[in-house]
mmCIF file of C-alpha atoms and ligand atoms in Angstrom:
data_model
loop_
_atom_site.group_PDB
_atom_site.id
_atom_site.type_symbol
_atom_site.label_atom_id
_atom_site.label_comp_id
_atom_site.label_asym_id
_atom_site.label_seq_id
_atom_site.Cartn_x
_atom_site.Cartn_y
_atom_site.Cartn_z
ATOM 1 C CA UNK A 1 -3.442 -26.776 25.458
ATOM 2 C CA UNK A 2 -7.157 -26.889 26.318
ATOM 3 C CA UNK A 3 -9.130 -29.905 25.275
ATOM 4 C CA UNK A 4 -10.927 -29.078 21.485
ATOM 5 C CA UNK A 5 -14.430 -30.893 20.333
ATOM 6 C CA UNK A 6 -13.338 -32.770 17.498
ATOM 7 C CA UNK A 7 -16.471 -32.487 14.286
ATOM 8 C CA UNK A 8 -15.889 -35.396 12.450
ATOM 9 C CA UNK A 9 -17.117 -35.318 8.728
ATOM 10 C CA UNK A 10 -19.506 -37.588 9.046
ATOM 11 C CA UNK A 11 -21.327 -35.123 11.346
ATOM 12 C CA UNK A 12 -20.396 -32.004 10.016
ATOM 13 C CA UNK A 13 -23.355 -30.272 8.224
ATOM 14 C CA UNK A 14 -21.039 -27.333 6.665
ATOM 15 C CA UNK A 15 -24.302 -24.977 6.164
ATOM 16 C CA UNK A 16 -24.468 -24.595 9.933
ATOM 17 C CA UNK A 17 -20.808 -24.941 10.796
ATOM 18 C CA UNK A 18 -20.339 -21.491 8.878
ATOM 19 C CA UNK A 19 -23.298 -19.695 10.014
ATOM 20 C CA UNK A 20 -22.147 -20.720 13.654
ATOM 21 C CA UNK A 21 -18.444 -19.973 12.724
ATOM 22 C CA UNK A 22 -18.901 -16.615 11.134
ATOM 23 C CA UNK A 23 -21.243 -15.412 13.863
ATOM 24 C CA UNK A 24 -18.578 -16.072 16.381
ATOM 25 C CA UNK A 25 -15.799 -14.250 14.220
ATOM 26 C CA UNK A 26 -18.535 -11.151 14.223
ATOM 27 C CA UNK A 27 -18.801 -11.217 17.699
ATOM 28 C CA UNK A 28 -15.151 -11.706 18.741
ATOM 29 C CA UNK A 29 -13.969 -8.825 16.689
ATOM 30 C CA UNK A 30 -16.943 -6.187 16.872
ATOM 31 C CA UNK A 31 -16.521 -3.364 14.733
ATOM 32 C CA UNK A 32 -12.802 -4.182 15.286
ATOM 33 C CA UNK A 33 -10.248 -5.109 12.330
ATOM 34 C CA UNK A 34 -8.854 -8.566 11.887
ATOM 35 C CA UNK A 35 -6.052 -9.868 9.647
ATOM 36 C CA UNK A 36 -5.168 -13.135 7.555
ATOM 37 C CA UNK A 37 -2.412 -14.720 5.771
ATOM 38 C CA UNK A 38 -3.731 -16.815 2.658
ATOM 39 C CA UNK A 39 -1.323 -18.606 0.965
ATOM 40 C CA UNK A 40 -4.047 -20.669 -1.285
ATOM 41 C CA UNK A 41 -4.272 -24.151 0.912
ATOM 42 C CA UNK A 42 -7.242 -25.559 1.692
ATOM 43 C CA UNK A 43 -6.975 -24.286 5.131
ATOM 44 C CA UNK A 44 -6.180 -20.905 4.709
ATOM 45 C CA UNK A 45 -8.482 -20.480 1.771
ATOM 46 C CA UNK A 46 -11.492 -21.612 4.276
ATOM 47 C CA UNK A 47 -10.589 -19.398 6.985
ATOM 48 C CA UNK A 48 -10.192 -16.516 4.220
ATOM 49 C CA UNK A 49 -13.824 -17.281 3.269
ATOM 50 C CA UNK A 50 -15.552 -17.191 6.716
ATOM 51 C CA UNK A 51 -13.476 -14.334 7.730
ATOM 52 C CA UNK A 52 -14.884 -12.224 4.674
ATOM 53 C CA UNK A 53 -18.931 -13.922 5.524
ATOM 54 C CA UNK A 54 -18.082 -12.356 9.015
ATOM 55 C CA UNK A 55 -16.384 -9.146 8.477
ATOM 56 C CA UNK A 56 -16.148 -8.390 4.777
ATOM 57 C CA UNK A 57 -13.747 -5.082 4.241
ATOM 58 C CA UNK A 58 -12.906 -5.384 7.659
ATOM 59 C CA UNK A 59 -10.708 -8.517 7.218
ATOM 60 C CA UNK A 60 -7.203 -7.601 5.836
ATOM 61 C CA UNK A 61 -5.994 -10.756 4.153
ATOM 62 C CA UNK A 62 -2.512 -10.615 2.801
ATOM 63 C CA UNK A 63 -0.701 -13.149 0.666
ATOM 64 C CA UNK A 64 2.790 -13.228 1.322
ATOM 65 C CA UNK A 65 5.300 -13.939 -1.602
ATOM 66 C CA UNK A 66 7.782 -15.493 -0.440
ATOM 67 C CA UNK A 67 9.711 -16.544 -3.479
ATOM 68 C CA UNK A 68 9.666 -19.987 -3.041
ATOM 69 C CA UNK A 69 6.389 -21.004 -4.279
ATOM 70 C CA UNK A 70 5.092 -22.481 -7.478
ATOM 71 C CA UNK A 71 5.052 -20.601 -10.853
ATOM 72 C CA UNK A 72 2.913 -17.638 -10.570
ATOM 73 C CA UNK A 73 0.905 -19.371 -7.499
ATOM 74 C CA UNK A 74 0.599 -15.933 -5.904
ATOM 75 C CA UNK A 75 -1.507 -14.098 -8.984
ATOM 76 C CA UNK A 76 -3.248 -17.036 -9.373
ATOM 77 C CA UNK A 77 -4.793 -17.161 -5.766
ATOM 78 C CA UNK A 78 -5.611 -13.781 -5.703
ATOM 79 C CA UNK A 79 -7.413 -13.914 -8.599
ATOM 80 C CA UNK A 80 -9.057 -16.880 -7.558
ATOM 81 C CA UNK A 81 -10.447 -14.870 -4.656
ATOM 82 C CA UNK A 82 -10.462 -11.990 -7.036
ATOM 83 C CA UNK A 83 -13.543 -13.780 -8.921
ATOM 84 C CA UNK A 84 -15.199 -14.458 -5.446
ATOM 85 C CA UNK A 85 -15.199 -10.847 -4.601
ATOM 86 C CA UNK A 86 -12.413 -10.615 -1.927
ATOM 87 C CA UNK A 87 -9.501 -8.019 -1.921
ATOM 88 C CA UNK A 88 -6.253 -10.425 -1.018
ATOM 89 C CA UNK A 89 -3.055 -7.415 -1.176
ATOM 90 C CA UNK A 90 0.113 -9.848 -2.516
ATOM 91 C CA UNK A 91 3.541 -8.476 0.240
ATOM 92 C CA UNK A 92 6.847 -9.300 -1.517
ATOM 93 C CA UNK A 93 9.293 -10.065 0.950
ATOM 94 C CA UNK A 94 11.328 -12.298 -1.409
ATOM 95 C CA UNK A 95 14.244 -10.634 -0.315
ATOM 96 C CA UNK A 96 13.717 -11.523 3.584
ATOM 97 C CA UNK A 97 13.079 -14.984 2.890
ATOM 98 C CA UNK A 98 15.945 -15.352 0.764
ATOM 99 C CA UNK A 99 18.288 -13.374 2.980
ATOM 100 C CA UNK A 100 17.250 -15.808 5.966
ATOM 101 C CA UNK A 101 17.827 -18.802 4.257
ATOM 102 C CA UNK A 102 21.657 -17.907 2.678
ATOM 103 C CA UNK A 103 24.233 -21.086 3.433
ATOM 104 C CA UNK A 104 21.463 -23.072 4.770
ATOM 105 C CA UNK A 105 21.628 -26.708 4.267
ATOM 106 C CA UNK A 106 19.692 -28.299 7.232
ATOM 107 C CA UNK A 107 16.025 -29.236 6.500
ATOM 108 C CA UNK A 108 15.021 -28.318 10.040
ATOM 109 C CA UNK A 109 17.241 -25.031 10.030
ATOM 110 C CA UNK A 110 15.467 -24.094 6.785
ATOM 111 C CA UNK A 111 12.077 -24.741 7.823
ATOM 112 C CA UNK A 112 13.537 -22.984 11.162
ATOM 113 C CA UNK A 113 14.251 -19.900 8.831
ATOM 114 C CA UNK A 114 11.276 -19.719 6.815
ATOM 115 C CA UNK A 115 9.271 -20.020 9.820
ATOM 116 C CA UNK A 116 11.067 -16.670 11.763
ATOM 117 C CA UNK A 117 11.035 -14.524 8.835
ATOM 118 C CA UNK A 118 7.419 -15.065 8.345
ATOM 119 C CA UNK A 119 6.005 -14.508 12.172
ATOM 120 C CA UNK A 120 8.386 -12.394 13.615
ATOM 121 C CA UNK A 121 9.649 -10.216 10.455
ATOM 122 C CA UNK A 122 6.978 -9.670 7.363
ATOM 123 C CA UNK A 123 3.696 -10.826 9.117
ATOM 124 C CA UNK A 124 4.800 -9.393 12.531
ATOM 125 C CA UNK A 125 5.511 -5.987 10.813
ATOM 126 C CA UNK A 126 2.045 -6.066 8.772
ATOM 127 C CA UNK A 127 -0.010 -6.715 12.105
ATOM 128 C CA UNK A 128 1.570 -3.636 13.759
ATOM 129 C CA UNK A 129 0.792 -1.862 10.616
ATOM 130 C CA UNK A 130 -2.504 -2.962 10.314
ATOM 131 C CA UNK A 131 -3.459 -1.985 13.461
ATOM 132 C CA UNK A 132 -5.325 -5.327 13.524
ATOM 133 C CA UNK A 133 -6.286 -6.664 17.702
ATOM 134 C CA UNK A 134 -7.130 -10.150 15.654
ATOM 135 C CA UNK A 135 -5.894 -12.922 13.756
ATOM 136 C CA UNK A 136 -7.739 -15.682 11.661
ATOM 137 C CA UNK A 137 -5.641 -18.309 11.715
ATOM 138 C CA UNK A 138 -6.488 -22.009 9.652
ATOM 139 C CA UNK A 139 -4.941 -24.519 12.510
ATOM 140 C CA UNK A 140 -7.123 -27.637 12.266
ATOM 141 C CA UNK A 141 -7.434 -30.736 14.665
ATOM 142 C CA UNK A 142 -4.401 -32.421 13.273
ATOM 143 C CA UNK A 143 -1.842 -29.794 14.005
ATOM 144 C CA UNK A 144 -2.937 -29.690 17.162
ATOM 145 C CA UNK A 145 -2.535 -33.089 17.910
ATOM 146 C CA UNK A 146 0.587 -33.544 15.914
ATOM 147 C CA UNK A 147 2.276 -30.575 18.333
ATOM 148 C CA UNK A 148 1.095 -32.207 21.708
ATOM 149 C CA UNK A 149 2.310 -35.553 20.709
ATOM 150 C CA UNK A 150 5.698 -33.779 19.396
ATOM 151 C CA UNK A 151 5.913 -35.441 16.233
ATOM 152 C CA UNK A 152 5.650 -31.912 13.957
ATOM 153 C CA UNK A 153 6.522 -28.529 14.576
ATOM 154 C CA UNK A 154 3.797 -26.741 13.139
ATOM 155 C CA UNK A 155 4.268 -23.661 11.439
ATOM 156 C CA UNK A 156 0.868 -22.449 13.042
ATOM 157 C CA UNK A 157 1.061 -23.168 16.756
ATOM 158 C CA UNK A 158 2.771 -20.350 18.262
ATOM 159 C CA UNK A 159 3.715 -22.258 21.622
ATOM 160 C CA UNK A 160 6.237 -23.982 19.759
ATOM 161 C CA UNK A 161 7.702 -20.841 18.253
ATOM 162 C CA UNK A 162 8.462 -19.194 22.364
ATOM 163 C CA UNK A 163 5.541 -16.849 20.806
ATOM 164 C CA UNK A 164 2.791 -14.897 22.930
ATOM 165 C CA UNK A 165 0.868 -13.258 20.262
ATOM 166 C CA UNK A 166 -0.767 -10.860 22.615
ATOM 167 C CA UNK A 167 2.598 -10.069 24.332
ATOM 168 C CA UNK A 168 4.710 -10.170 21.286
ATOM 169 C CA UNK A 169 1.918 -8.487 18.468
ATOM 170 C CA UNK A 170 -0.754 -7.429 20.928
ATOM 171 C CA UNK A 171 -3.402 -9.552 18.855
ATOM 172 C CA UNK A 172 -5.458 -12.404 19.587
ATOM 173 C CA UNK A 173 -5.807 -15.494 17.262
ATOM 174 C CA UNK A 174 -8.805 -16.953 16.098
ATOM 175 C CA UNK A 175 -8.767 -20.332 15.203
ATOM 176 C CA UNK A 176 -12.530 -21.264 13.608
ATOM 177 C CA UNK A 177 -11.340 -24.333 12.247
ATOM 178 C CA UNK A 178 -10.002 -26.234 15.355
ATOM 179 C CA UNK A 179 -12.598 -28.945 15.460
ATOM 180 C CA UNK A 180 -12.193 -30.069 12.121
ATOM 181 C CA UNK A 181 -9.457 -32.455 10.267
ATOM 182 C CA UNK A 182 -8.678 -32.048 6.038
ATOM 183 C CA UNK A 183 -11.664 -33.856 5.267
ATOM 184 C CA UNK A 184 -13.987 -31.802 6.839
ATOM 185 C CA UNK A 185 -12.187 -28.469 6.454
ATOM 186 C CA UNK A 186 -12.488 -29.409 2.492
ATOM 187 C CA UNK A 187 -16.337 -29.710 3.147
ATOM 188 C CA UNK A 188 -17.087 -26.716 4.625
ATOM 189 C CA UNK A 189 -14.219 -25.062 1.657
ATOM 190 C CA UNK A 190 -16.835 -26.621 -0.730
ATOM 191 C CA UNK A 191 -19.688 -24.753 0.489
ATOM 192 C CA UNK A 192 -18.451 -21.568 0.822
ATOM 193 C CA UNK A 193 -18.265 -21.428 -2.290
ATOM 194 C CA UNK A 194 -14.350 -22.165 -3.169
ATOM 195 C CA UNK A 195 -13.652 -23.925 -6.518
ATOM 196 C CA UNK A 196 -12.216 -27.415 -6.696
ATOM 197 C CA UNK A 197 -8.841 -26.170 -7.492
ATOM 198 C CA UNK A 198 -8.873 -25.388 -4.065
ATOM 199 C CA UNK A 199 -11.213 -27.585 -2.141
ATOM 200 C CA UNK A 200 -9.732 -30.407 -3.524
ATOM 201 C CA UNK A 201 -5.792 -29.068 -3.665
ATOM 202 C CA UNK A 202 -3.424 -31.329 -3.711
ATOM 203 C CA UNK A 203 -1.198 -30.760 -0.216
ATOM 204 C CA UNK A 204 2.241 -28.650 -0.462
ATOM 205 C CA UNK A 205 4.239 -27.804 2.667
ATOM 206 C CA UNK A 206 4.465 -24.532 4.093
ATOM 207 C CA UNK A 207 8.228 -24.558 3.540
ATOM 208 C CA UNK A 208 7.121 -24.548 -0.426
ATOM 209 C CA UNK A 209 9.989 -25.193 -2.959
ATOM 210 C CA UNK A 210 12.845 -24.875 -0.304
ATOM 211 C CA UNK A 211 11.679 -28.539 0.676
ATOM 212 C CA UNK A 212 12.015 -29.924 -2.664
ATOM 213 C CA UNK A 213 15.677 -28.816 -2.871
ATOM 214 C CA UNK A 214 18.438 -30.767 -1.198
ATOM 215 C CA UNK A 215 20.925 -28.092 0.154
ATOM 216 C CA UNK A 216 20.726 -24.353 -0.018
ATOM 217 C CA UNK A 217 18.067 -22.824 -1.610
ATOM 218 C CA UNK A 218 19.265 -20.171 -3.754
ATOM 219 C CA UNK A 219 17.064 -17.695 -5.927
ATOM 220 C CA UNK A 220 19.029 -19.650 -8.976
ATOM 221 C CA UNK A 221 18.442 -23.189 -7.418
ATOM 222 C CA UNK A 222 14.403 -22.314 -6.541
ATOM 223 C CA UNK A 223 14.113 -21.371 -10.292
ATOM 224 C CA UNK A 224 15.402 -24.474 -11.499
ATOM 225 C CA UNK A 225 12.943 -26.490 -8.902
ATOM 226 C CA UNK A 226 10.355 -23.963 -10.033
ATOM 227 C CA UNK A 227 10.722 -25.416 -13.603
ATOM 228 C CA UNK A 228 11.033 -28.883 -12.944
ATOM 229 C CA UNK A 229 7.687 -28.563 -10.676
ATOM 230 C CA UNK A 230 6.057 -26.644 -13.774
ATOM 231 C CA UNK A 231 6.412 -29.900 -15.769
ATOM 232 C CA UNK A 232 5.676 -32.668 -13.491
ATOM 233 C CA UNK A 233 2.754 -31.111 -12.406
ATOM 234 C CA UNK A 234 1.312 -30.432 -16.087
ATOM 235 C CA UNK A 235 2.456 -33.774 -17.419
ATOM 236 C CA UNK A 236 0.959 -35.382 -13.840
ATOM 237 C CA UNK A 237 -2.654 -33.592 -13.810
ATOM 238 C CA UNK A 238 -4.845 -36.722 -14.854
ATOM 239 C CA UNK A 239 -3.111 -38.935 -12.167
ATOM 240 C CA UNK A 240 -5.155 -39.867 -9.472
ATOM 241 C CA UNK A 241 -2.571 -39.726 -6.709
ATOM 242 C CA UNK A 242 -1.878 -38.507 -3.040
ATOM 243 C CA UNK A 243 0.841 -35.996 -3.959
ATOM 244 C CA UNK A 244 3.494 -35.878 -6.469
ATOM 245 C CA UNK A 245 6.652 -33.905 -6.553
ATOM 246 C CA UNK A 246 10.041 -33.192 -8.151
ATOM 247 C CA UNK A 247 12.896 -32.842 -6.088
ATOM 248 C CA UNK A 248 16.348 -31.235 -7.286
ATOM 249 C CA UNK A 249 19.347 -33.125 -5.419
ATOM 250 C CA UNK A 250 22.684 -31.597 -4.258
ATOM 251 C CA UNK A 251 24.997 -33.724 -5.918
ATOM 252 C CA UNK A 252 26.233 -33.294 -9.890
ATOM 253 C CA UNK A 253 26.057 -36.519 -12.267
ATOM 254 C CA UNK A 254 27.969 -36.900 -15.197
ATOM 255 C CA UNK A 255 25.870 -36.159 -18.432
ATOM 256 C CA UNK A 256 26.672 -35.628 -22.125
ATOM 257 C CA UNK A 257 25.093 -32.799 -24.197
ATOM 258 C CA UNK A 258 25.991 -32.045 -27.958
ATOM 259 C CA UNK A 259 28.863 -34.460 -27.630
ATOM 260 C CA UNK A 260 30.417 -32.654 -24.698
ATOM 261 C CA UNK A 261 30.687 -34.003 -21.217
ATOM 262 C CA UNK A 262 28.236 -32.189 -18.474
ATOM 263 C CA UNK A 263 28.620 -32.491 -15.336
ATOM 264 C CA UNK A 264 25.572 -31.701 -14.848
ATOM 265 C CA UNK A 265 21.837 -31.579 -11.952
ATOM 266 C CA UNK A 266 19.692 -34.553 -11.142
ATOM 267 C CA UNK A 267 15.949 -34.362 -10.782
ATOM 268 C CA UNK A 268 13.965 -36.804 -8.953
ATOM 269 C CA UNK A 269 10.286 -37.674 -8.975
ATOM 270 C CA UNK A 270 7.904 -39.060 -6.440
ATOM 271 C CA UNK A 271 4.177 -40.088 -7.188
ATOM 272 C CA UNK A 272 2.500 -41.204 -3.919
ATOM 273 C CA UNK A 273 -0.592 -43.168 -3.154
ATOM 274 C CA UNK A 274 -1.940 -42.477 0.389
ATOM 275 C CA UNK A 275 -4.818 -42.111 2.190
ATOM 276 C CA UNK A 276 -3.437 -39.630 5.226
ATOM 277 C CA UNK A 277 0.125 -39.447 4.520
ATOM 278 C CA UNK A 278 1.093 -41.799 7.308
ATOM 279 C CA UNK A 279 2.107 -44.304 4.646
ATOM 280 C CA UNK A 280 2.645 -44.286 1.159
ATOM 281 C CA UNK A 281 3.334 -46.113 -1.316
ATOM 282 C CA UNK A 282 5.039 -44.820 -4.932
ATOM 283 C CA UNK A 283 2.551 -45.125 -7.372
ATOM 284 C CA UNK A 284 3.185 -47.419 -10.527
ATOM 285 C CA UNK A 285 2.757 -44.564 -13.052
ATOM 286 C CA UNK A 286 3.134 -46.059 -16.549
ATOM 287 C CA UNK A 287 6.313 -46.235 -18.029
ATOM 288 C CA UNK A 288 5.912 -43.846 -20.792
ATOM 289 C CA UNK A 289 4.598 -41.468 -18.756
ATOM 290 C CA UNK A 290 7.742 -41.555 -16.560
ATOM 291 C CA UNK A 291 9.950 -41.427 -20.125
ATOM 292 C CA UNK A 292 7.952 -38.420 -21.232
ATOM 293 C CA UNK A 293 8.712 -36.546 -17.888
ATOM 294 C CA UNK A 294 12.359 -37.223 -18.112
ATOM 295 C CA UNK A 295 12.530 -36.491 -21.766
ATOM 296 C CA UNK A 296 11.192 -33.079 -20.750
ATOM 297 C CA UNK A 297 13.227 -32.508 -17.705
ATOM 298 C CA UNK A 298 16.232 -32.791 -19.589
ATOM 299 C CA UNK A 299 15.225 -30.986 -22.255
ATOM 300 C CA UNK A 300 13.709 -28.071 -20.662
ATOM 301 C CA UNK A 301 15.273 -27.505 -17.467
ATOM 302 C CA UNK A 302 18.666 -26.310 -17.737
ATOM 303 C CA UNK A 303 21.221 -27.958 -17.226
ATOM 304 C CA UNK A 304 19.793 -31.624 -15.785
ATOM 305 C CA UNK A 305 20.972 -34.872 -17.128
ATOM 306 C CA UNK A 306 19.453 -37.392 -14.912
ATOM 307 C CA UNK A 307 16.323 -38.122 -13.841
ATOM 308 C CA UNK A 308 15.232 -40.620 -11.583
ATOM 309 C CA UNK A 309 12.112 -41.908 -10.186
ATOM 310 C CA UNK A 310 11.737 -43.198 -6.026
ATOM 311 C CA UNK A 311 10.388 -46.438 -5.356
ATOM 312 C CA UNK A 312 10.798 -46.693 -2.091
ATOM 313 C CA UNK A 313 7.381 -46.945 0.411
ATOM 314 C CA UNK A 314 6.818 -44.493 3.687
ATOM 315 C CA UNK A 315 7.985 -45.374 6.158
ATOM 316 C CA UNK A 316 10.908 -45.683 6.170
ATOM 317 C CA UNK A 317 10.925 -42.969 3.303
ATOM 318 C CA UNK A 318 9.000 -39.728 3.871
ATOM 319 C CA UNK A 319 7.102 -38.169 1.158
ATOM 320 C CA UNK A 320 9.146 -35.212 0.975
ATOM 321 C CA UNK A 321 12.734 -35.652 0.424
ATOM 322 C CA UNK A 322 14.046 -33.162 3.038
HETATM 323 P P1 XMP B 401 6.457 -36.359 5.077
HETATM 324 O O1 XMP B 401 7.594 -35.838 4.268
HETATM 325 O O2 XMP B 401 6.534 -36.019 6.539
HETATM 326 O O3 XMP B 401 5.167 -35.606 4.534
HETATM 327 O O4 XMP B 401 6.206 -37.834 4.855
HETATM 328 C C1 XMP B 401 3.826 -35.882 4.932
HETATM 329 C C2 XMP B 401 2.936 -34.749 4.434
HETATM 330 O O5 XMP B 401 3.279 -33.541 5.123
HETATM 331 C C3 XMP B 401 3.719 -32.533 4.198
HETATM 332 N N1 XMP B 401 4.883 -31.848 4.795
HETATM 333 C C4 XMP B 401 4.863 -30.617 5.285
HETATM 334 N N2 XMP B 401 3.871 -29.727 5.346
HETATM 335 N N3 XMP B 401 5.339 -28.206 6.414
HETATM 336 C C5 XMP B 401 4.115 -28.499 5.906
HETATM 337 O O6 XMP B 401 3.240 -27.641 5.947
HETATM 338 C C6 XMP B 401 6.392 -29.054 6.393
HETATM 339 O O7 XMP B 401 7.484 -28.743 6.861
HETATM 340 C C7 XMP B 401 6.129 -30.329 5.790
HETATM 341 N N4 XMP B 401 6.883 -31.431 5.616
HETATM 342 C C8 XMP B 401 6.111 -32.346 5.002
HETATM 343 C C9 XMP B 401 4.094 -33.284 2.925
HETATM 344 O O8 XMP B 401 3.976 -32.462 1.777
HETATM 345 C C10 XMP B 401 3.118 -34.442 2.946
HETATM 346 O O9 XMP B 401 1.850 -34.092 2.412
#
């Protein structure tokens, strides 16, 4: 991989990082047509935004559903980009993603899964449609890095997926945030306009609500995860932490509900307080607050009767369970 500039956010000045950025895109594409996938990450959302300074209509951006996200996360980004007057068209290909990851249990398989179905089924099938010779693509400095030095596979670097996207789609990519790491990408989110809903998002992994299931995720086990994530992350909002998360395990727990036994799901929480994600340490959320969760997890997700909380520091824990 050729050697990339890093901009650190110290000497970033976003103003003239877009200009120069969307300038480029303008150039590289001509009177050409490019496409995007947004799925509402800081990162994506950027690249969204300078694609549109650059190209307006001519930038196709297409949110995928892939039925594993949060509650109603796709309507919600598209409106969000709605308000900032950018057309985002939602694709559901539920149905693919769900199909691809039937009597999976492996965390790598699944990620594996999600990972084919999205480049080489739906988004492969919507470049060919589009008739698109580019793609915007949100890869930052860290991805990069974390691929060379073999400690991720990143969703976004097609070397690691045996993919030549000019062989294989006959497009190019174009990568216009490459220099920069979170911090600055966040910046530059800032002043294009985004809100802080999205500049400052909390991080969620590409493999969405299929990594905070142990086991197979089912359309039935999603929409329990789904529910659980509803909660935590309404009861959670005020918390000033990394990341936090609910995670539905594999194995049944005996419960007791109106004086019957249930053998019945456990939920787990994890609050984390990091500054990169390297390490991380549980945060010491108050004890109520941690009663008040559980008391609604049992109560409104069916069928759970245990809820637990992880105290454990990364390493050797990881922040997401799978
Ligand atoms: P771990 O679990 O590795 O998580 O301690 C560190 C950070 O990375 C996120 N994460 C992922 N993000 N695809 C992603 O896009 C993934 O497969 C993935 N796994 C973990 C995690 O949410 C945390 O912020």
């Amino acid at each position: 991989m050729p050697q990339v500039k890093e901009i650190t956010v110290a000497t970033l000045d976003a103003g003239e990082f877009i200009k120069e950025k969307a300038a480029e895109i303008s150039q590289i594409v001509g009177d050409g047509i490019a496409i995007n996938a947004l799925s509402g990450g800081v990162d994506s959302s950027a690249v969204t935004m300078l694609g549109h300074k650059a190209l307006g209509v001519r930038l196709k951006t297409y949110f995928i559903d892939n039925g594993i996200m949060r509650e109603g996360e796709p309507q919600q980004i598209v409106s969000v980009f709605k308000k900032l007057g950018v057309n985002v068209e939602i694709i559901d290909a539920q149905d693919e993603f769900f199909a691809s990851l039937k009597g999976i249990t492996d965390p790598e398989e699944k990620r594996e899964a999600i990972t084919q179905t999205f480049y080489k089924k739906v988004f492969g099938n919507l470049v060919k449609k589009s008739g698109a010779k580019y793609l915007l693509q949100g890869t930052i400095l860290t991805d990069i890095d974390e691929t060379v030095a073999g400690i991720k596979r990143q969703h976004n670097v097609f070397e690691q997926l045996g993919i030549d996207p000019q062989e294989t789609f006959g497009y190019k990519i174009i990568e216009p945030l490459v220099q920069l790491r979170k911090d600055g990408v966040r910046k530059v989110a800032q002043a294009l306009g985004l809100p802080v809903s999205i500049y400052n998002r909390m991080p969620f992994p590409g493999p969405a609500l299929s990594a905070r299931l142990i086991g197979e995720a089912t359309r039935e086990r999603i929409a329990l995860v789904r529910k659980a994530t509803s909660i935590l992350e309404e009861e959670l909002v005020s918390v000033k932490a990394f990341q936090y998360m609910a995670i539905l395990h594999n194995d049944r727990v005996t419960g007791m509900r109106d004086n019957k036994r249930e053998f019945g799901q456990q939920i787990e929480i994890r609050c984390w307080d990091s500054i990169d994600a390297r390490q991380a340490h549980p945060t010491q959320l108050p004890f109520s607050a941690l009663e008040k969760l559980a008391n609604r997890l049992v109560a409104e997700v069916p069928g759970v009767v245990s809820v637990t909380y992880n105290i454990a520091a990364k390493p050797p824990s990881t922040m997401e369970a799978v």
